[in-house]
PDB file of C-alpha atoms in Angstrom:
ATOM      1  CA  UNK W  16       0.000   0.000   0.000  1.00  0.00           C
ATOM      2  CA  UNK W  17       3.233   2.642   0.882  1.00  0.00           C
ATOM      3  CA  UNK W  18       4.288   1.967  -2.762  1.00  0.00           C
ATOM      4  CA  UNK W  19       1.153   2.575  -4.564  1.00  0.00           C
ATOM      5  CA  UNK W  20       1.025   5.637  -2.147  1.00  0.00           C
ATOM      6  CA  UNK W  21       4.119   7.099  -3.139  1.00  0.00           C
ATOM      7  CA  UNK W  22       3.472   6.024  -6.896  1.00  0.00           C
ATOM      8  CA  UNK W  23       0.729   7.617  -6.707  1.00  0.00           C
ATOM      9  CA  UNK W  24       2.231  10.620  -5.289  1.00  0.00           C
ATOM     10  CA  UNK W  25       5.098  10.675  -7.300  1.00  0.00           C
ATOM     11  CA  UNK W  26       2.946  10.446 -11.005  1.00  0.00           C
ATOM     12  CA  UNK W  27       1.028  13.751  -9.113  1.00  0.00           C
ATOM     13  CA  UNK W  28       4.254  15.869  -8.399  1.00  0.00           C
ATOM     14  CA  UNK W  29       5.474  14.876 -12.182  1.00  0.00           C
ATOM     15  CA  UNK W  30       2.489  16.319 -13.709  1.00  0.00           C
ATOM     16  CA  UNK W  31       2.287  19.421 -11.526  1.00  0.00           C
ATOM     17  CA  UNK W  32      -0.685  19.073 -10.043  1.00  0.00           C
ATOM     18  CA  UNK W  33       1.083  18.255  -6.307  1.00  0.00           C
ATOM     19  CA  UNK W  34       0.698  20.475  -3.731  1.00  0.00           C
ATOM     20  CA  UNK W  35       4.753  19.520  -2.728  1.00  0.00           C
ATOM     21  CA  UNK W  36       8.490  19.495  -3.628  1.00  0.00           C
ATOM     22  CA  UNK W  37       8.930  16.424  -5.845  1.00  0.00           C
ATOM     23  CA  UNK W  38       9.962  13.753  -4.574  1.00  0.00           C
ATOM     24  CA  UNK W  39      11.970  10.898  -5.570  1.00  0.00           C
ATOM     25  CA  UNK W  40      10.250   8.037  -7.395  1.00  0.00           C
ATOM     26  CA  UNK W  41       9.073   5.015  -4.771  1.00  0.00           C
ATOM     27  CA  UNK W  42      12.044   2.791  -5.835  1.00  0.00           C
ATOM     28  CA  UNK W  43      14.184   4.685  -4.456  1.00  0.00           C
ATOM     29  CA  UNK W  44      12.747   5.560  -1.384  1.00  0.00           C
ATOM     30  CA  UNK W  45      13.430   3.029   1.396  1.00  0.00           C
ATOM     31  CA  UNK W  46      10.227   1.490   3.175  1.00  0.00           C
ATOM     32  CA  UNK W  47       9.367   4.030   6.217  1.00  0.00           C
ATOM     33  CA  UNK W  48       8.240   2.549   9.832  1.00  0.00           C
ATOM     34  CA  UNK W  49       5.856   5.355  11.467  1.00  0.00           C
ATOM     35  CA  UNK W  50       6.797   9.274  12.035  1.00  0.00           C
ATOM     36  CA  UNK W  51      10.760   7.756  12.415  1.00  0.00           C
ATOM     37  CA  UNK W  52      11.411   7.624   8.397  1.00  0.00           C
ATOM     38  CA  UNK W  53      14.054   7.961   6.387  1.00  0.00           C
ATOM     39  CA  UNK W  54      16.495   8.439   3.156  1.00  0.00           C
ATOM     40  CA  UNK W  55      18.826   5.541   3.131  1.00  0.00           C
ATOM     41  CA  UNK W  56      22.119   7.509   3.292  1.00  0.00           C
ATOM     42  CA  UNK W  57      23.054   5.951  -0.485  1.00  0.00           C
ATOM     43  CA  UNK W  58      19.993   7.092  -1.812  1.00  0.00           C
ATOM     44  CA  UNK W  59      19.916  10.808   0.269  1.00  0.00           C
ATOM     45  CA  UNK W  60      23.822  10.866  -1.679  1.00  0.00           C
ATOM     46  CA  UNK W  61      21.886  10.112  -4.781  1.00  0.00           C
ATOM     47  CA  UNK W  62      19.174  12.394  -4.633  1.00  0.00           C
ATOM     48  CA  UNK W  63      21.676  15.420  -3.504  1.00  0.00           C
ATOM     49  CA  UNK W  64      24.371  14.855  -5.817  1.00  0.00           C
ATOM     50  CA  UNK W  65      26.827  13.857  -3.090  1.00  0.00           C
ATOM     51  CA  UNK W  66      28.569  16.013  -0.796  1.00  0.00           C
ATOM     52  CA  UNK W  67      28.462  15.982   3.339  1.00  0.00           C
ATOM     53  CA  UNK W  68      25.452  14.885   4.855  1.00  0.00           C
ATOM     54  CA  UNK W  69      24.637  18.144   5.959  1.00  0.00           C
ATOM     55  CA  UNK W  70      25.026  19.943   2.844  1.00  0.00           C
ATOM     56  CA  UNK W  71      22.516  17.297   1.300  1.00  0.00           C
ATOM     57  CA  UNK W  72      20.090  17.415   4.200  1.00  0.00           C
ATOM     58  CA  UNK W  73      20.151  21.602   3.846  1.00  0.00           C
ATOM     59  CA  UNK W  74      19.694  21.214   0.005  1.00  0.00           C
ATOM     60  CA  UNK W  75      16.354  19.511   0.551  1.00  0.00           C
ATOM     61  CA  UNK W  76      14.515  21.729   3.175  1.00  0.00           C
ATOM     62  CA  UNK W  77      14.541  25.407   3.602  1.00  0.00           C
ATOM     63  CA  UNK W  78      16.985  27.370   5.404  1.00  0.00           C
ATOM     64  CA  UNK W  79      16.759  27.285   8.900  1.00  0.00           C
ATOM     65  CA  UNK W  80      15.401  24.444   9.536  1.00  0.00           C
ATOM     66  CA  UNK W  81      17.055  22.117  12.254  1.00  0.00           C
ATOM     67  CA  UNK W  82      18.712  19.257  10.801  1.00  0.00           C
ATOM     68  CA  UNK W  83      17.690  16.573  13.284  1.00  0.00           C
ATOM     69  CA  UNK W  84      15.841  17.158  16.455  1.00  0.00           C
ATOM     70  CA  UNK W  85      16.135  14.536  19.340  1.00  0.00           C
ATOM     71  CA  UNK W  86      13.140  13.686  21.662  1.00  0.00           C
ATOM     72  CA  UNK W  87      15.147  12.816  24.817  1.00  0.00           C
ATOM     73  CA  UNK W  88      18.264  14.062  25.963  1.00  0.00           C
ATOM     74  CA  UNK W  89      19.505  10.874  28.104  1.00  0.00           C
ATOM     75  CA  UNK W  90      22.995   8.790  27.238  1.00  0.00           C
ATOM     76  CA  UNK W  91      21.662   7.609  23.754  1.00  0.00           C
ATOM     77  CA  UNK W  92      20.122  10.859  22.592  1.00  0.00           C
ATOM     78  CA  UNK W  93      23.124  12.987  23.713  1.00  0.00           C
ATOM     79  CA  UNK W  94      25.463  10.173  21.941  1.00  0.00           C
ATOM     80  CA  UNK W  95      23.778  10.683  18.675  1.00  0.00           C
ATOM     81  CA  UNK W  96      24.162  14.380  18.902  1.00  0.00           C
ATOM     82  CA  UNK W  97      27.382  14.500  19.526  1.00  0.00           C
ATOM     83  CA  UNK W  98      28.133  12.182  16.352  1.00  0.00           C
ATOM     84  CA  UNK W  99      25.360  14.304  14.244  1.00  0.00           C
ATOM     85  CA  UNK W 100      27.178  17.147  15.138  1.00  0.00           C
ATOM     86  CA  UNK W 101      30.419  16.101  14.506  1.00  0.00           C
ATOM     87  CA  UNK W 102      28.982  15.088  10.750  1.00  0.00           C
ATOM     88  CA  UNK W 103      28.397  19.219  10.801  1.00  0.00           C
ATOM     89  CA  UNK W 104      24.848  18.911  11.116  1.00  0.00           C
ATOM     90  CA  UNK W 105      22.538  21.941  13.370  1.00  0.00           C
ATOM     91  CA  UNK W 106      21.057  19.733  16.382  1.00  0.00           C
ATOM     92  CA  UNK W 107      18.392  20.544  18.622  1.00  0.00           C
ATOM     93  CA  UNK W 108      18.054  17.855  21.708  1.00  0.00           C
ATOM     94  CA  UNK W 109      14.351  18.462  23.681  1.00  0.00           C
ATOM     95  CA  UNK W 110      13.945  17.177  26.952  1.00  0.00           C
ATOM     96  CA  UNK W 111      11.364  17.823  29.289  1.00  0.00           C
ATOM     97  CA  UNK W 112      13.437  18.037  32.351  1.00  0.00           C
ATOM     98  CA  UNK W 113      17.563  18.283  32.967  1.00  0.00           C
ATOM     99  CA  UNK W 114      19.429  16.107  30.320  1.00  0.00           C
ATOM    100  CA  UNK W 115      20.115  12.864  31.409  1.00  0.00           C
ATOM    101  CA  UNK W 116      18.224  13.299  34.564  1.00  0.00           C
ATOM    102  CA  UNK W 117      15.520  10.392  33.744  1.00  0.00           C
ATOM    103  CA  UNK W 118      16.627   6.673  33.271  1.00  0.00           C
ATOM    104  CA  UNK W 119      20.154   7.193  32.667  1.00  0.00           C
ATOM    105  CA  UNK W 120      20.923   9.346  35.983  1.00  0.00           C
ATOM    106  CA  UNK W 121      18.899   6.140  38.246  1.00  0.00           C
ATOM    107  CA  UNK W 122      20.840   3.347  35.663  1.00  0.00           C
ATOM    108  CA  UNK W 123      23.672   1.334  37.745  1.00  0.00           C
ATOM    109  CA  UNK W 124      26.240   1.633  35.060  1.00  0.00           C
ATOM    110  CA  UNK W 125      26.643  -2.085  34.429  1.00  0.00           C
ATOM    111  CA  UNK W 126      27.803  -2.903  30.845  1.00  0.00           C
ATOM    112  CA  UNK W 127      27.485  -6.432  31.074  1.00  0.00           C
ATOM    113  CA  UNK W 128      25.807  -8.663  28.181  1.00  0.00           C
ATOM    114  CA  UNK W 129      26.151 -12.224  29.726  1.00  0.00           C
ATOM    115  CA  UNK W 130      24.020 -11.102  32.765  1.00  0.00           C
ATOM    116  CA  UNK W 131      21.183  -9.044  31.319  1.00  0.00           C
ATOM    117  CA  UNK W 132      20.835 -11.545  28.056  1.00  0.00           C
ATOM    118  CA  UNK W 133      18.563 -14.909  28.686  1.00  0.00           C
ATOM    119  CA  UNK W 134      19.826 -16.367  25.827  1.00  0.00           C
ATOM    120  CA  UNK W 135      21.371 -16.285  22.314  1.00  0.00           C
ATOM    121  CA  UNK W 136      20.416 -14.423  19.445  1.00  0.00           C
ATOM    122  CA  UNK W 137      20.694 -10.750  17.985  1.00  0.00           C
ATOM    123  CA  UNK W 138      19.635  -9.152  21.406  1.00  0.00           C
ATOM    124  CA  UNK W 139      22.990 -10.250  23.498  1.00  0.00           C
ATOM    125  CA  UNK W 140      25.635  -9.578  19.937  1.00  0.00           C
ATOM    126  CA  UNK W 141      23.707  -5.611  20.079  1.00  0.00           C
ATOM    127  CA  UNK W 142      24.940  -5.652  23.605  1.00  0.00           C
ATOM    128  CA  UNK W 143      28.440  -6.941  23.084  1.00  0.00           C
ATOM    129  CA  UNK W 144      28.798  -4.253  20.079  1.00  0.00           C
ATOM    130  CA  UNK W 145      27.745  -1.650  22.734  1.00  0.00           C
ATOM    131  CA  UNK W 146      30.318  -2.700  25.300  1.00  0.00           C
ATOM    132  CA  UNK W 147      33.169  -2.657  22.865  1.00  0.00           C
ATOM    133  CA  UNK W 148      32.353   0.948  22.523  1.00  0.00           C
ATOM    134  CA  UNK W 149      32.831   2.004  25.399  1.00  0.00           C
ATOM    135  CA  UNK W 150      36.343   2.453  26.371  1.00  0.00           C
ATOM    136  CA  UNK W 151      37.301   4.316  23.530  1.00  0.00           C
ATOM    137  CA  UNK W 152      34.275   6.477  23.949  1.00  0.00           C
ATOM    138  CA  UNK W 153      35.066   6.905  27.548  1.00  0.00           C
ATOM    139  CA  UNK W 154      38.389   7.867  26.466  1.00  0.00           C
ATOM    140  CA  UNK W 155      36.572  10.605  24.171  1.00  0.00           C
ATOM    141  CA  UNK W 156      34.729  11.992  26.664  1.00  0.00           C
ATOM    142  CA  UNK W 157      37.901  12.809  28.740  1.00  0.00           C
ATOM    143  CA  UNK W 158      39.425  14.224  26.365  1.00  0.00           C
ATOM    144  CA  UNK W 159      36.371  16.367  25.141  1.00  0.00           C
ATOM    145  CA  UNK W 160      34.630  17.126  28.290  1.00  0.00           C
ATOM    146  CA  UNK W 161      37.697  16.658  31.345  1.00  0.00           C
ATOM    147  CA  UNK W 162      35.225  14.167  33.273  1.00  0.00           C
ATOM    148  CA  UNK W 163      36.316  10.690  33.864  1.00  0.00           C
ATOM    149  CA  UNK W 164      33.205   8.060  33.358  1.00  0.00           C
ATOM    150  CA  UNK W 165      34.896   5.566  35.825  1.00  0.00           C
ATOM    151  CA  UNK W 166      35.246   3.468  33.299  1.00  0.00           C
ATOM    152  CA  UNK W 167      36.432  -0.308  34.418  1.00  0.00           C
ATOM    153  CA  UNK W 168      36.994  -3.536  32.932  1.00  0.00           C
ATOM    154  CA  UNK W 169      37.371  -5.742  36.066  1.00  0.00           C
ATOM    155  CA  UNK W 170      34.759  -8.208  35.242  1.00  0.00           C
ATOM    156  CA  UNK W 171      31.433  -8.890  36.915  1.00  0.00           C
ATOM    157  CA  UNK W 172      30.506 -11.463  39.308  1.00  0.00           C
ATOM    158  CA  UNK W 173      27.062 -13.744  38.994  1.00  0.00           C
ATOM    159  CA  UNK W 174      26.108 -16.192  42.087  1.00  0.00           C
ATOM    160  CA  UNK W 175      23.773 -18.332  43.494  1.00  0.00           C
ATOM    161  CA  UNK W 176      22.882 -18.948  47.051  1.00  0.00           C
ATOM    162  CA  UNK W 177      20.553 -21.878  46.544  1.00  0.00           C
ATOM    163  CA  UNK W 178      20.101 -25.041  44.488  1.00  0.00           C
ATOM    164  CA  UNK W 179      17.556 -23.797  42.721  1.00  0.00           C
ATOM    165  CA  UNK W 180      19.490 -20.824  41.679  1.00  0.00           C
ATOM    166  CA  UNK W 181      22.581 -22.689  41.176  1.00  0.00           C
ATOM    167  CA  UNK W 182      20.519 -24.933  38.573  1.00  0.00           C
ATOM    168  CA  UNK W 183      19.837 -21.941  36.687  1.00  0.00           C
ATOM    169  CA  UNK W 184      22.775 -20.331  36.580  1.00  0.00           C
ATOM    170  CA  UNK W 185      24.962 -23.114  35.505  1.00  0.00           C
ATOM    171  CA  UNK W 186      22.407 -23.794  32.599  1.00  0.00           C
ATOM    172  CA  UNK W 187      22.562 -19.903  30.984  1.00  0.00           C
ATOM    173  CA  UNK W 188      26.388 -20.944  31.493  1.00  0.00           C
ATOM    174  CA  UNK W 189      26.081 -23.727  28.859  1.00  0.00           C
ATOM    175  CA  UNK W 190      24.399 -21.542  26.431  1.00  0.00           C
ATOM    176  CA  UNK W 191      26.983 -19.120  26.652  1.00  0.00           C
ATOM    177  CA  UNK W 192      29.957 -20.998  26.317  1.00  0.00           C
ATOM    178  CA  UNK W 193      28.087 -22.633  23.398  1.00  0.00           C
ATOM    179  CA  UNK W 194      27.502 -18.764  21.947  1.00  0.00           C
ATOM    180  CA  UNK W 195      31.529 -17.920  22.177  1.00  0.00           C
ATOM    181  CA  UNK W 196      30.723 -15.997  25.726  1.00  0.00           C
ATOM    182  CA  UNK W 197      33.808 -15.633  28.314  1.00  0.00           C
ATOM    183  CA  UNK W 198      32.597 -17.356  31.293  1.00  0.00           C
ATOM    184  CA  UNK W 199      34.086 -19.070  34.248  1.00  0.00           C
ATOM    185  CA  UNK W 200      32.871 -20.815  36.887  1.00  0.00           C
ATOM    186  CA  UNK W 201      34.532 -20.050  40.170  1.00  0.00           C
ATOM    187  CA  UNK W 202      34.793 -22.108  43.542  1.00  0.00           C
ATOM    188  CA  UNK W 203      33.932 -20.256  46.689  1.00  0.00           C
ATOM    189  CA  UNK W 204      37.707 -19.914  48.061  1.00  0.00           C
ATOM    190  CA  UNK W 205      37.815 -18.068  44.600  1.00  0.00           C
ATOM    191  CA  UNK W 206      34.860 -15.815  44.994  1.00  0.00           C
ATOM    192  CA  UNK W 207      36.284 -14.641  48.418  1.00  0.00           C
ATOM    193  CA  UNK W 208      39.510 -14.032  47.145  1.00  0.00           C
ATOM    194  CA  UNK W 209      37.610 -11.697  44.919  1.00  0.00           C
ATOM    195  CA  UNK W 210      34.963  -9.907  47.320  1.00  0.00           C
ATOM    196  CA  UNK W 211      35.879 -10.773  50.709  1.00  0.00           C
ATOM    197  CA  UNK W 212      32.873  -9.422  52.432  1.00  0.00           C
ATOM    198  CA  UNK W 213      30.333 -12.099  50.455  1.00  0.00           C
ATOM    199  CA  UNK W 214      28.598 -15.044  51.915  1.00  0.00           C
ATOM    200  CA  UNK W 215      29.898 -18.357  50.500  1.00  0.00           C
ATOM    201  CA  UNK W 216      27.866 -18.601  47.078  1.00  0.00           C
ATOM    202  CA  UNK W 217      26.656 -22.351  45.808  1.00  0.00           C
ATOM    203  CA  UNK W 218      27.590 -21.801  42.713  1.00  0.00           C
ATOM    204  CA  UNK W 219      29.657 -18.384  40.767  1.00  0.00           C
ATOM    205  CA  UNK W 220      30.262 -17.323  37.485  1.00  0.00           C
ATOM    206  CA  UNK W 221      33.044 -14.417  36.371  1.00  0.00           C
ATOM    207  CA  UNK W 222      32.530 -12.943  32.840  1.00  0.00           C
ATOM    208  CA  UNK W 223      35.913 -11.143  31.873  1.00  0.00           C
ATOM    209  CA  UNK W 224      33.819  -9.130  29.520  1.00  0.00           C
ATOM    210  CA  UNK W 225      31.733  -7.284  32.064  1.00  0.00           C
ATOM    211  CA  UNK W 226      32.610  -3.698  32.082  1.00  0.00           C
ATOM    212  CA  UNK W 227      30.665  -0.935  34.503  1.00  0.00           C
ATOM    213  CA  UNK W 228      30.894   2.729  34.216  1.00  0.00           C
ATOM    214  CA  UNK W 229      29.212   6.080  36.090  1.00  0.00           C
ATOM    215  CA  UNK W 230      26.425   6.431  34.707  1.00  0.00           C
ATOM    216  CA  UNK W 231      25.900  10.357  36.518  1.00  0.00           C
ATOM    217  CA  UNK W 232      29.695  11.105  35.299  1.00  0.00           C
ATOM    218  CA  UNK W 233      29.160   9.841  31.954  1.00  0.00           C
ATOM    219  CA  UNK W 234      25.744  11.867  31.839  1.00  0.00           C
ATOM    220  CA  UNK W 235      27.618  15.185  32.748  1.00  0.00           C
ATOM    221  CA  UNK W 236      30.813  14.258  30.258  1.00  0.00           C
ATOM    222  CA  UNK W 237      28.243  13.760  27.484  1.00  0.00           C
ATOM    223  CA  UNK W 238      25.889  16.891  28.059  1.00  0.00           C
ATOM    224  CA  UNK W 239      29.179  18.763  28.303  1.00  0.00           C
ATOM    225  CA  UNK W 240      30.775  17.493  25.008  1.00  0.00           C
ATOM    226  CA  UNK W 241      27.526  18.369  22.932  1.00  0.00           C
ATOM    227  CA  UNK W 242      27.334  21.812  24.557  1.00  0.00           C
ATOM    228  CA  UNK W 243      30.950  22.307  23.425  1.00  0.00           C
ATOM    229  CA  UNK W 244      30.067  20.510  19.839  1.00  0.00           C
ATOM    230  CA  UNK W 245      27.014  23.517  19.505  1.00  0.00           C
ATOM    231  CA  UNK W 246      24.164  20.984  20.113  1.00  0.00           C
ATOM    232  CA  UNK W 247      21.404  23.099  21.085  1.00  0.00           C
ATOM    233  CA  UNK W 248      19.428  21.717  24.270  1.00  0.00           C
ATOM    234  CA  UNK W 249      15.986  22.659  24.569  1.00  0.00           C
ATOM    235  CA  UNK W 250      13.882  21.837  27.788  1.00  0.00           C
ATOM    236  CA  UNK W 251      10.485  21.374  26.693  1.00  0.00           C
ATOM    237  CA  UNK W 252       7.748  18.447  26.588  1.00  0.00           C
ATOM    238  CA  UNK W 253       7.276  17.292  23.545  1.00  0.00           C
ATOM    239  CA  UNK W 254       3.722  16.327  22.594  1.00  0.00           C
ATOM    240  CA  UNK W 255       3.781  15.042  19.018  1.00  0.00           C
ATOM    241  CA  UNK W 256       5.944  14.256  15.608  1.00  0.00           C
ATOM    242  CA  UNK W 257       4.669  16.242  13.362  1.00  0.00           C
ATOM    243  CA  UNK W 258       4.543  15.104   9.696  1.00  0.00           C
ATOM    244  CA  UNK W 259       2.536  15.303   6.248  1.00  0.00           C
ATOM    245  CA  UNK W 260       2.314  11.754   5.684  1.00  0.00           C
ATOM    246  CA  UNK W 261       5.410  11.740   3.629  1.00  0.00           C
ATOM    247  CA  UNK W 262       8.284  13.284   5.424  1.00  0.00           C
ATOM    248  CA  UNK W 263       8.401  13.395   9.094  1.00  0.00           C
ATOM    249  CA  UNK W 264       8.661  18.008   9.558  1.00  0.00           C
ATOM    250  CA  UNK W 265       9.412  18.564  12.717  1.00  0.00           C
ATOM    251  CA  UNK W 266       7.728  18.724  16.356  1.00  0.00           C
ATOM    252  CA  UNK W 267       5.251  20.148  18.408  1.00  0.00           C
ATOM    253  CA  UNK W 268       6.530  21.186  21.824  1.00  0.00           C
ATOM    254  CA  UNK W 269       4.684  22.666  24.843  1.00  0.00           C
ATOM    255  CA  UNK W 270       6.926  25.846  23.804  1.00  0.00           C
ATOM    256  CA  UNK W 271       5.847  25.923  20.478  1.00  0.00           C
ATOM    257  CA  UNK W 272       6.677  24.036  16.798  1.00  0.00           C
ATOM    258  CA  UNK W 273      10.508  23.151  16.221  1.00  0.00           C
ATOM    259  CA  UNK W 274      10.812  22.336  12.311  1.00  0.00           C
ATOM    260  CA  UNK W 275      13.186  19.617  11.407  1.00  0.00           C
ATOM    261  CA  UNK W 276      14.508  17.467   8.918  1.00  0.00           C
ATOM    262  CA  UNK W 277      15.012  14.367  10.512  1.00  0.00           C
ATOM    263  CA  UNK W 278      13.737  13.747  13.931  1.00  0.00           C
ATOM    264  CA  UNK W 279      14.920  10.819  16.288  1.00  0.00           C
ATOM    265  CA  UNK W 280      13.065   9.496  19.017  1.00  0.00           C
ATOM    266  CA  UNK W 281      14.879   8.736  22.211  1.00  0.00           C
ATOM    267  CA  UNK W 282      12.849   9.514  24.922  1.00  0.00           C
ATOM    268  CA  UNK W 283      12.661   5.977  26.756  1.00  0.00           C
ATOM    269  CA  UNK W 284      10.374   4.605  28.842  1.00  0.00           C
ATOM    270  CA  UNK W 285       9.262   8.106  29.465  1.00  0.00           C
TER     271      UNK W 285
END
C-alpha cells in the first residue's frame, strides 16, 4: 500500500498538479516505519548529488530548519548528537526536564551482556557491540569534556545462594559458552579471594567481559561534550511528531513548533 502511495504521489508531483516538492520516485525511497522515516544515506547521496550529509540534508529543506531534532536528551540521545554534530549537522536535543536526569541518571552503570541476556540471538551480539564501545568512547569523553566516566573492565561477578538458583545459573552458562561468551565458573575460596565481604555462594560465574561505568559522570561528560560541539538543548515536553504523511517536519513542543529534517526518538520509557 506505501508503494502505490508514493506512486501515486510521485505520477502527481510529475504532472504538476502536487501540492509539494517532488519527490523521488518510490524505488528509491526506502520502506518508512511510522513518524521515524528515512532516506537511506546511499539514496539521500543520490538524490543530492553527493557532498556531506549536511550539505545534502540543507539542500532539501529550507533554510533554517534544524537538521535533526532529538526527543530525549539521556545517554543515547546525547550520543547521537554528539556524532550528528560532529557530521556538521545543526542539532536541537528536547527534553522535558535536565538532560540525562531520567533513566540514565537512576541506571547502575553495568555494561554487562552475559548477565542481562537470557539467551542467544541478535539481542545479546547488540549488547556486546555496545560494550566494545565504550572504552574508547570513555576515552573521548575525557578528552572532550575533562570528566572521567569511571570506566572499568574488572569483570562482573554472577552467584547463586541456593540449588535452585545454582541450577539456573549453571544452565545460561552452557548456552553461553556454546555462543563464544567468556565465562568461568569459580569455587567459593575463589569468589572470596575476589569480594571478601560475600557469603559463600553455591555456585559463581566471572565474565571477563563485564565492564561498569558512572552512569551520573558519563551523563555530565556527554551533556558537556555536545554543549561544546554547539548541540542546542531545549527543555520542553514534547507532545507530538509532526509530519505530512510523507516526510516526518518537525515537532510540536509545549513551547511551540521546532521544524526539522530528521527527527529521532529517544525519549525511553518516558
Amino acid at each position: 500500500r506505501e508503494a502505490r502511495g508514493q506512486k501515486r504521489a510521485y505520477d502527481r508531483e510529475q504532472s504538476g498538479h502536487g501540492q509539494h516538492e517532488p519527490v523521488p520516485p518510490p524505488h528509491q525511497v526506502e520502506p518508512r516505519v511510522g513518524a521515524e522515516a528515512h532516506y537511506e544515506e546511499r539514496t539521500v547521496a543520490e538524490s543530492f548529488g553527493g557532498g556531506t550529509l549536511a550539505a545534502r540534508i540543507r539542500a532539501r529543506y529550507q533554510p533554517g530548519v534544524t537538521d535533526v531534532v532529538i526527543v530525549g536528551g539521556g545517554l543515547i540521545g546525547c550520543a547521537a548528537a554528539l556524532r550528528l554534530a560532529d557530521r556538521g549537522l545543526r542539532v536541537t536535543v528536547v527534553d522535558r526536564g535536565e538532560p540525562g536526569r531520567e533513566a540514565s541518571w537512576a541506571a547502575g552503570g553495568i555494561l554487562a551482556p552475559a548477565v542481562e541476556a537470557h539467551g542467544p540471538g541478535a539481542f545479546v551480539e547488540l549488547m556486546r557491540a555496545g560494550v566494545a564501545r565504550w572504552r574508547p568512547f570513555a576515552a573521548e569523553l575525557y578528552e572532550r569534556a575533562a570528566i572521567d566516566v569511571g570506566y572499568r573492565d574488572d569483570g562482573t561477578l554472577q552467584l547463586a545462594f541456593d540449588d535452585d538458583e545454582a541450577a539456573a545459573l549453571w544452565a545460561r552458562a552452557r548456552w553461553q559458552r556454546e555462543a563464544g561468551l567468556d565465562v568461568e565458573t569459580l569455587a567459593p575460596a575463589q569468589v572470596a579471594r575476589l569480594e571478601p565481604a560475600l557469603a559463600p555462594p553455591t555456585a559463581a560465574l566471572r565474565y571477563a567481559s563485564g565492564h561498569q561505568i558512572d552512569t551520573r559522570a558519563a551523563v555530565r561528560a556527554v551533556v558537556a561534550a555536545c554543549e561544546r560541539a554547539g548541540v542546542e538543548l531545549v527543555r520542553g515536553e514534547v507532545r507530538r511528531v509532526r509530519h505530512d504523511r510523507r516526510r516526518v517536519l518537525g515537532v510540536d513542543t509545549d513551547g511551540g513548533p521546532r521544524d526539522a529534517a530528521h527527527v529521532v526518538v529517544a525519549a525511553g520509557a518516558w
